[in-house]
PDB file of C-alpha atoms in Angstrom:
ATOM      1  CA  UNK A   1      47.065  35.813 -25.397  1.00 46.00           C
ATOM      2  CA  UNK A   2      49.360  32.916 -25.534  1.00 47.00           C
ATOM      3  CA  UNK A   3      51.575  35.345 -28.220  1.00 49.00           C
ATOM      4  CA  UNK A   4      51.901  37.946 -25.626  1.00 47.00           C
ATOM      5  CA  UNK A   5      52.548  35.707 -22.580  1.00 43.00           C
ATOM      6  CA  UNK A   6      55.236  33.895 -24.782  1.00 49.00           C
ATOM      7  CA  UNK A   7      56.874  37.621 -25.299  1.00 47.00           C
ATOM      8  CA  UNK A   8      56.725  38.917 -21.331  1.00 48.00           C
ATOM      9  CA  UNK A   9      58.042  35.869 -19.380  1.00 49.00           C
ATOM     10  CA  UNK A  10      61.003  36.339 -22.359  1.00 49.00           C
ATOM     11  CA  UNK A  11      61.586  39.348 -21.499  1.00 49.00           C
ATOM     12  CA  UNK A  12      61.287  39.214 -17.510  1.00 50.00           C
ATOM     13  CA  UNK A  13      64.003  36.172 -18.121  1.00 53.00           C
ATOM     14  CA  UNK A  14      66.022  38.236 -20.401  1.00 49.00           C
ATOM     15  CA  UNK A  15      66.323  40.985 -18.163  1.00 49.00           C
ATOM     16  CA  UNK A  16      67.171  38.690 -14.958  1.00 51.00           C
ATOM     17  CA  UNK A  17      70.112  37.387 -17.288  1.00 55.00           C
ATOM     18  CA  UNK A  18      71.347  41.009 -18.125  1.00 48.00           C
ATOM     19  CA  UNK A  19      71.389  42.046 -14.329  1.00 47.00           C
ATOM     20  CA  UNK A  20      75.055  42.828 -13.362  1.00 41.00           C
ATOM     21  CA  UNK A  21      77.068  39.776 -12.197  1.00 44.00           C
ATOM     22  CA  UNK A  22      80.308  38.078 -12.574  1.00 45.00           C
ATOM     23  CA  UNK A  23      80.411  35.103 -15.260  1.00 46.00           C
ATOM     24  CA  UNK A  24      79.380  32.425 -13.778  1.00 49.00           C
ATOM     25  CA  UNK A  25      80.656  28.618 -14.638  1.00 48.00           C
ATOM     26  CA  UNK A  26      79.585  26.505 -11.688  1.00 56.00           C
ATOM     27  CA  UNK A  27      75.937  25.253 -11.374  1.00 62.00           C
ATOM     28  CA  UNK A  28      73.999  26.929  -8.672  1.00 86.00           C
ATOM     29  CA  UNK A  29      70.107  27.188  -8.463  1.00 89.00           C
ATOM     30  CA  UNK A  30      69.295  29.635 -10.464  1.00 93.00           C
ATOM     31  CA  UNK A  31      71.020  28.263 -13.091  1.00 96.00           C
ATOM     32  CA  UNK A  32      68.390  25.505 -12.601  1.00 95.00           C
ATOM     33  CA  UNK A  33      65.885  28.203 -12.556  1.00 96.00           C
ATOM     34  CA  UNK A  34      66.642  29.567 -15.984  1.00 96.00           C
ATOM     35  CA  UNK A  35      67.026  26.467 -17.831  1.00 97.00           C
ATOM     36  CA  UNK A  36      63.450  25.062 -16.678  1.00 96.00           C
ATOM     37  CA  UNK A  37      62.014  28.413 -17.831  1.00 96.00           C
ATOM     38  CA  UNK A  38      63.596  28.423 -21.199  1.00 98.00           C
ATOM     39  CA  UNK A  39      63.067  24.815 -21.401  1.00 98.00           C
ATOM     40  CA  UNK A  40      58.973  25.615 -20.986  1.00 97.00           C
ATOM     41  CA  UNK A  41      59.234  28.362 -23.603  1.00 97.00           C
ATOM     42  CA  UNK A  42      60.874  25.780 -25.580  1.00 97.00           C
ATOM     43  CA  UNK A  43      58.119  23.237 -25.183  1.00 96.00           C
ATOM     44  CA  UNK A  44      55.451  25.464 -26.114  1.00 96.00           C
ATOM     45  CA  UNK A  45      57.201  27.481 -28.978  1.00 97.00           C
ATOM     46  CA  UNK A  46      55.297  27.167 -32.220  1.00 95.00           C
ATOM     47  CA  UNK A  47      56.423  29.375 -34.644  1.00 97.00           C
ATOM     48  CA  UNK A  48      59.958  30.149 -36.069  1.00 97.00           C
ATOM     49  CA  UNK A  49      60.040  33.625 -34.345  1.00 97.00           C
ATOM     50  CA  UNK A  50      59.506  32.082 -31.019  1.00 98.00           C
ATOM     51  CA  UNK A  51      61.876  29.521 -31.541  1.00 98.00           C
ATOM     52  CA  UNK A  52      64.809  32.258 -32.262  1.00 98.00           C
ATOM     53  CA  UNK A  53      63.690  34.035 -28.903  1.00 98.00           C
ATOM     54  CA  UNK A  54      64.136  30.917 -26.897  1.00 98.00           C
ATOM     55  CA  UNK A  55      67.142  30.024 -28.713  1.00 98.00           C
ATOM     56  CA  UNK A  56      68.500  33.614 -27.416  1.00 98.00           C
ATOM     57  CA  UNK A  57      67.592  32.691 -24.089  1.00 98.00           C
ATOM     58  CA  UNK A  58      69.588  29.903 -24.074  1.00 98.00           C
ATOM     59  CA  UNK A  59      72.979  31.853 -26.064  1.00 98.00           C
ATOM     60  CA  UNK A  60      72.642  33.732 -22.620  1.00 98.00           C
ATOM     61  CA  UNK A  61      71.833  31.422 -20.329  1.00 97.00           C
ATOM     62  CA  UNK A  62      75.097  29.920 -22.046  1.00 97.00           C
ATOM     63  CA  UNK A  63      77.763  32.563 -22.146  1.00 96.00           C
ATOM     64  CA  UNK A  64      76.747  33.228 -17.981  1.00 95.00           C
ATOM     65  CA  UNK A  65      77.320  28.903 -17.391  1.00 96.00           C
ATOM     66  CA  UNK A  66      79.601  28.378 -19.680  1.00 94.00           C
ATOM     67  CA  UNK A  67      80.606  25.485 -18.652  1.00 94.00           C
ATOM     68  CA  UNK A  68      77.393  23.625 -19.173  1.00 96.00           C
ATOM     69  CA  UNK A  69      76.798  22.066 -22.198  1.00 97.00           C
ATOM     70  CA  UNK A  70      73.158  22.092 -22.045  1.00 98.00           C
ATOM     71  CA  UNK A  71      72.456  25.856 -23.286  1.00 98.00           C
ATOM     72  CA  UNK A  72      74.705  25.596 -25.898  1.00 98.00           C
ATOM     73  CA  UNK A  73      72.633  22.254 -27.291  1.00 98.00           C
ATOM     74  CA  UNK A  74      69.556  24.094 -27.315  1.00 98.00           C
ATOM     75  CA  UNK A  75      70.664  27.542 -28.993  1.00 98.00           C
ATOM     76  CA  UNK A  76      71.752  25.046 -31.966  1.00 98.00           C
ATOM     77  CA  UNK A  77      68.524  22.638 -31.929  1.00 98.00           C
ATOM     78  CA  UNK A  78      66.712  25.796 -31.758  1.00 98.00           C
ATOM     79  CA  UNK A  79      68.703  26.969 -35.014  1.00 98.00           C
ATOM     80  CA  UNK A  80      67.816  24.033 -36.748  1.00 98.00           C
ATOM     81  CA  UNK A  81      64.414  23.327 -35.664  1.00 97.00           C
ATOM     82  CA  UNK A  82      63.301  26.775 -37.339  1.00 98.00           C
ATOM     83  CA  UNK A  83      64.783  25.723 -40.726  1.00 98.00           C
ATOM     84  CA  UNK A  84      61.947  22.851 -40.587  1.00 96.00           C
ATOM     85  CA  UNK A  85      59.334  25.378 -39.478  1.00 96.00           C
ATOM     86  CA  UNK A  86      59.768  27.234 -42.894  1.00 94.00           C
ATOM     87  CA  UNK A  87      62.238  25.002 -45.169  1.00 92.00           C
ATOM     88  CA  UNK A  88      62.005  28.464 -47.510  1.00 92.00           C
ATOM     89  CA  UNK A  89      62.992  30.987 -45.151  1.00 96.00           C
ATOM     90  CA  UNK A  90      66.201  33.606 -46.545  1.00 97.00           C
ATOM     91  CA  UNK A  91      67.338  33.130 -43.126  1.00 98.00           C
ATOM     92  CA  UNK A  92      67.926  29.319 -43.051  1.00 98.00           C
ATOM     93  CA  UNK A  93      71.498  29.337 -44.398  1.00 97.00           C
ATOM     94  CA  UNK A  94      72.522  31.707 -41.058  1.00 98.00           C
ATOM     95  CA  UNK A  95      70.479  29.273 -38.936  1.00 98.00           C
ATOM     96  CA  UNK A  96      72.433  26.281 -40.141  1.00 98.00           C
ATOM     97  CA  UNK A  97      75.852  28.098 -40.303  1.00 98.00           C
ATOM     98  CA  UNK A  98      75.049  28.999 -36.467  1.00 98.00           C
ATOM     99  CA  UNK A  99      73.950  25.783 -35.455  1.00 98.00           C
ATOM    100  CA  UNK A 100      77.457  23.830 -37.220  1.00 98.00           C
ATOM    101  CA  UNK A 101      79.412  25.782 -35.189  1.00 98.00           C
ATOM    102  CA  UNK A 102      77.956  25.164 -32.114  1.00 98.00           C
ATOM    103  CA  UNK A 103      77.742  21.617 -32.974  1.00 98.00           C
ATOM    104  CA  UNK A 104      81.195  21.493 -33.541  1.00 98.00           C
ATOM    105  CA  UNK A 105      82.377  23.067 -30.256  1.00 98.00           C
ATOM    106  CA  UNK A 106      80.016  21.079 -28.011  1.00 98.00           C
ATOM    107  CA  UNK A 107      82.531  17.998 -28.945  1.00 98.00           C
ATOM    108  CA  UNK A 108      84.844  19.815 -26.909  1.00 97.00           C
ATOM    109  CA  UNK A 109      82.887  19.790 -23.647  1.00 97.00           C
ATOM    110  CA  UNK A 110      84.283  17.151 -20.994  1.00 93.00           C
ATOM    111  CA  UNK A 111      80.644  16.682 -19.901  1.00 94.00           C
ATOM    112  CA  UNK A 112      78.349  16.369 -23.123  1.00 97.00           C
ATOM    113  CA  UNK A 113      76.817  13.380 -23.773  1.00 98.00           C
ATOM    114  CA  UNK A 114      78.168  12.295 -27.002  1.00 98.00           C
ATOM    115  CA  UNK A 115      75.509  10.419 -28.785  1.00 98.00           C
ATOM    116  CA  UNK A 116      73.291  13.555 -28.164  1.00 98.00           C
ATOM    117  CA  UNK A 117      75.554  15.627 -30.334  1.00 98.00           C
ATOM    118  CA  UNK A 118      76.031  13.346 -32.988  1.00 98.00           C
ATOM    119  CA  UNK A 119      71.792  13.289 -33.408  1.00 98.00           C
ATOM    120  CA  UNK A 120      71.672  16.672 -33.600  1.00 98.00           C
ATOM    121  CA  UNK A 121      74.402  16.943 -35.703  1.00 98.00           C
ATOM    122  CA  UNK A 122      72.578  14.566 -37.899  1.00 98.00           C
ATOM    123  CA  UNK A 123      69.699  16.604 -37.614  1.00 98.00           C
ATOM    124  CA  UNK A 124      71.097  19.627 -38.477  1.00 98.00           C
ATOM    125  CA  UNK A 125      72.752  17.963 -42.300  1.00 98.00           C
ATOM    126  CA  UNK A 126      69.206  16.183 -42.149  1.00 98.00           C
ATOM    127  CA  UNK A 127      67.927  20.542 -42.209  1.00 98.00           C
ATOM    128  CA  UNK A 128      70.797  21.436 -44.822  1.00 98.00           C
ATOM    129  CA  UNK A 129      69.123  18.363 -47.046  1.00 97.00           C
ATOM    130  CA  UNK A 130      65.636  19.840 -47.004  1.00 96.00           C
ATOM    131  CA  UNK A 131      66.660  23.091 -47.485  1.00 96.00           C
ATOM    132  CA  UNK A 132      68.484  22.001 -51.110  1.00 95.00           C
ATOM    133  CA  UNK A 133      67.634  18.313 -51.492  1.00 94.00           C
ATOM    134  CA  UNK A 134      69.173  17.650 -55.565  1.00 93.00           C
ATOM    135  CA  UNK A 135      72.501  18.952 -54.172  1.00 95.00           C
ATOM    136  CA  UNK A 136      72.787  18.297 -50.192  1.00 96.00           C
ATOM    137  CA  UNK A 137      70.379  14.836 -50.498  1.00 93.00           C
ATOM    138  CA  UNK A 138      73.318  13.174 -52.226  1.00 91.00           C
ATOM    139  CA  UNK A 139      76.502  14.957 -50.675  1.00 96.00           C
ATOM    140  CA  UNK A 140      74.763  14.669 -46.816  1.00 97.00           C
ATOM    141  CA  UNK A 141      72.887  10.947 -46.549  1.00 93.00           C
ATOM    142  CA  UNK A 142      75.351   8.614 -45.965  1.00 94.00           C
ATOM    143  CA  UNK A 143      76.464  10.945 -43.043  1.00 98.00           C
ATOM    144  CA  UNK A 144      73.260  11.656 -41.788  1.00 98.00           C
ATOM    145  CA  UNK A 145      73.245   7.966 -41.276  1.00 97.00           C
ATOM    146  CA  UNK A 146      76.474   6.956 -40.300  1.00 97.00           C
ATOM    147  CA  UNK A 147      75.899   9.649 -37.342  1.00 98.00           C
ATOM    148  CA  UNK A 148      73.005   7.996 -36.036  1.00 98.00           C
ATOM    149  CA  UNK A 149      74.237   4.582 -36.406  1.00 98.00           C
ATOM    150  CA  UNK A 150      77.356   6.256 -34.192  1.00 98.00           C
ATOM    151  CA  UNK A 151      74.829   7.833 -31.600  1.00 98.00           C
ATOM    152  CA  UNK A 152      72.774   4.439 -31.324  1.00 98.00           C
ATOM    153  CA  UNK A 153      75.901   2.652 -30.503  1.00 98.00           C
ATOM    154  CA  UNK A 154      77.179   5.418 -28.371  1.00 98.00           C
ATOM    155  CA  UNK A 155      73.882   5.131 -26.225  1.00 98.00           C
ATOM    156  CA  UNK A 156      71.618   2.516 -26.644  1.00 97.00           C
ATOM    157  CA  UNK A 157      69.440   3.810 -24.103  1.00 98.00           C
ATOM    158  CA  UNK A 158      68.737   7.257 -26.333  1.00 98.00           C
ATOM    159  CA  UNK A 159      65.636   7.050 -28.449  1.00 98.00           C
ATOM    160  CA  UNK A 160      66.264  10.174 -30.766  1.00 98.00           C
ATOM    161  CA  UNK A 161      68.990   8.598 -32.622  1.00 98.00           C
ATOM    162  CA  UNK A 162      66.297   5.461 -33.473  1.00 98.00           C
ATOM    163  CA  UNK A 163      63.474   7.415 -34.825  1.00 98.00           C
ATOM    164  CA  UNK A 164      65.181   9.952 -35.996  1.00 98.00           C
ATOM    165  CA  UNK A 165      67.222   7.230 -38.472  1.00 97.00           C
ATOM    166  CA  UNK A 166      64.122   5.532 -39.013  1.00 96.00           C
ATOM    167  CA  UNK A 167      62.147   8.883 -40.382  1.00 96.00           C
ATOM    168  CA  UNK A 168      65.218   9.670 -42.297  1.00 96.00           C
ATOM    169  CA  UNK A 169      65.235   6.776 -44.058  1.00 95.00           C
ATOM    170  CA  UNK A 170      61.631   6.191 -44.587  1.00 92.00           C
ATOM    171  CA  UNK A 171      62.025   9.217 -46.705  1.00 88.00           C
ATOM    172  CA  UNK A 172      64.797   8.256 -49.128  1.00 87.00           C
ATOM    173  CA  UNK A 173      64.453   6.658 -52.529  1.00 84.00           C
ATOM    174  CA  UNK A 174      64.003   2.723 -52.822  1.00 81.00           C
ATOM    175  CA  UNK A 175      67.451   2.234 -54.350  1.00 77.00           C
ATOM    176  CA  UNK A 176      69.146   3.948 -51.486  1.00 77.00           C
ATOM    177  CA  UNK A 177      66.879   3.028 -48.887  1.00 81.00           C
ATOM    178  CA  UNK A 178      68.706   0.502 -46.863  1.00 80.00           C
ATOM    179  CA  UNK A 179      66.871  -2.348 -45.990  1.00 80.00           C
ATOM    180  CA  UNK A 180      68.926  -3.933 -42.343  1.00 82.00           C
ATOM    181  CA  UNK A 181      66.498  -2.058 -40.419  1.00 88.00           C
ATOM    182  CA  UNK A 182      62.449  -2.699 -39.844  1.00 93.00           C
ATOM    183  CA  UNK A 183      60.907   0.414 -39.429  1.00 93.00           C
ATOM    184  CA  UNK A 184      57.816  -0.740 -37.428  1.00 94.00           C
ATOM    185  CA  UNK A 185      60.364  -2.851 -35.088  1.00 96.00           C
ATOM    186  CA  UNK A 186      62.499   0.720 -34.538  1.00 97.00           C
ATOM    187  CA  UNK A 187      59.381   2.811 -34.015  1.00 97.00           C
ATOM    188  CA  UNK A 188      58.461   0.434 -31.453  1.00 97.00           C
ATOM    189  CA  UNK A 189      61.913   0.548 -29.424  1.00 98.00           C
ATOM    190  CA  UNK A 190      61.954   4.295 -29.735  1.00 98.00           C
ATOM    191  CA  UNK A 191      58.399   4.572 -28.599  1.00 98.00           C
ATOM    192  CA  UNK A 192      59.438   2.250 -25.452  1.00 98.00           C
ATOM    193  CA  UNK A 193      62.943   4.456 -24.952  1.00 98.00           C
ATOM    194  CA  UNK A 194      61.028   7.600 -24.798  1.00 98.00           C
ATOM    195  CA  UNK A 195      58.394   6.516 -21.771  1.00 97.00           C
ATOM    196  CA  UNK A 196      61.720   6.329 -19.927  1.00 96.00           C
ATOM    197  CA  UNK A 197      62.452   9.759 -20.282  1.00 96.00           C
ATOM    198  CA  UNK A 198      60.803  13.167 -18.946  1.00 93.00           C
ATOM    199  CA  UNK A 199      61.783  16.873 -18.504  1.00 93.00           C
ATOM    200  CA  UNK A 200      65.102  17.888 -17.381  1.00 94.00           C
ATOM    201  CA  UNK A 201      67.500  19.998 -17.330  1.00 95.00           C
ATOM    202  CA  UNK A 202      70.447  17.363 -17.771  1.00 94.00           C
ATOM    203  CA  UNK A 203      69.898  16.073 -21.040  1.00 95.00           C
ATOM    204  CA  UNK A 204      67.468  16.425 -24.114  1.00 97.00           C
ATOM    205  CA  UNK A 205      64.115  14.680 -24.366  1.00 97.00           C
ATOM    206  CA  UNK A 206      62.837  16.157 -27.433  1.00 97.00           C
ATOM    207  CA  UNK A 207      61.893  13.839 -30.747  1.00 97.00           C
ATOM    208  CA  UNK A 208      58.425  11.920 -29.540  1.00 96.00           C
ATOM    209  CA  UNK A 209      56.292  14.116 -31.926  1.00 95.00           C
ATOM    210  CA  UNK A 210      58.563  11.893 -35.120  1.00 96.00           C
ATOM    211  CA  UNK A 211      56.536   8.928 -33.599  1.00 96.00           C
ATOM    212  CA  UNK A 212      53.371  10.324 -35.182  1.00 91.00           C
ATOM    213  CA  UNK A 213      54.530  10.236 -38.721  1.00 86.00           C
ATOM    214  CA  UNK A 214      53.502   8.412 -40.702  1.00 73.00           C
TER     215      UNK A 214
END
């Protein structure tokens, strides 16, 4: 039931985005509209293929606002996100070749909250490590880190960069673990930063599920 309910509001917002119209690149209200839809499908996605069909949502949502940086975020976390739903999948390699690019052009949008694209880009190497970790774990950590030490400074108010560092590390070997940080103490300030945030349309809120692990 849940399956098939995912699959016809997709399509009934697919086919709203398809009706005949001039680009749009302002915001207006239905803009609003489509991002708190796809947003919900988002939230309640739990499977790789459902993930890929909100991720289309938002390329479209995207290429009608394109000058909203917001769409463009989530067709790329989407992209990345499925490579940790099934770290085996043939199809992981195009997720994370999709998802670099956009990464790389959301820098270029006047609007886009930095530190937010240097997470995800940090996410996204984080994916490319689990996918190949004797090759990428070595070529990609120092990055990984240095990205999220950039989007912590960048904005200290943002809690993905915080546990998202901390569940990195807490994951590498001893001898490259670094040891500057507490991971209790950054759980804690992440957990805090998150009860500041809720749904919206203006910037992610994503991560809180990384306080659970252990």
């Amino acid at each position: 039931m849940k399956t098939t309910f995912f699959i016809t509001t997709t399509i009934m917002l697919c086919m709203t985005l398809f009706t005949p119209a001039h680009a749009q690149t302002v915001r207006d209200a239905q803009y609003e509209e489509f991002m708190q839809q796809a947003l919900r499908r988002l939230d309640s996605a739990a499977t790789v293929e459902e993930l890929q069909q909100t991720g289309n949502l938002f390329e479209r949502i995207s290429k009608k606002y394109s000058l909203e940086w917001m769409p463009a975020y989530y067709v790329a976390y989407c992209n990345v996100n499925s490579v940790f739903y099934d770290a085996k999948s043939s199809r992981n390699e195009m997720f994370l070749t999709k998802a670099g690019e956009i990464i790389d052009a959301l820098y270029s949008y006047p609007d886009a909250a930095q530190s937010e694209i240097n997470t995800l880009k940090a996410y996204c190497l984080t994916a490319m490590i689990t996918t190949n970790p004797e090759v990428n774990g070595q070529k990609y950590f120092s990055e990984v880190i240095r990205l999220y030490e950039k989007a912590i400074a960048q904005d200290t108010e943002n809690p993905r960069p915080v546990i998202l560092l901390t569940d990195f590390e807490r994951q590498l070997p001893p001898f490259v673990r670094p040891d500057k940080r507490n991971p209790d103490e950054e759980k804690a300030k992440a957990a805090v930063l998150f009860e500041k945030e809720a749904p919206n349309i203006e910037k992610p809120y994503w991560g809180k599920f990384f306080l659970k692990r252990e």
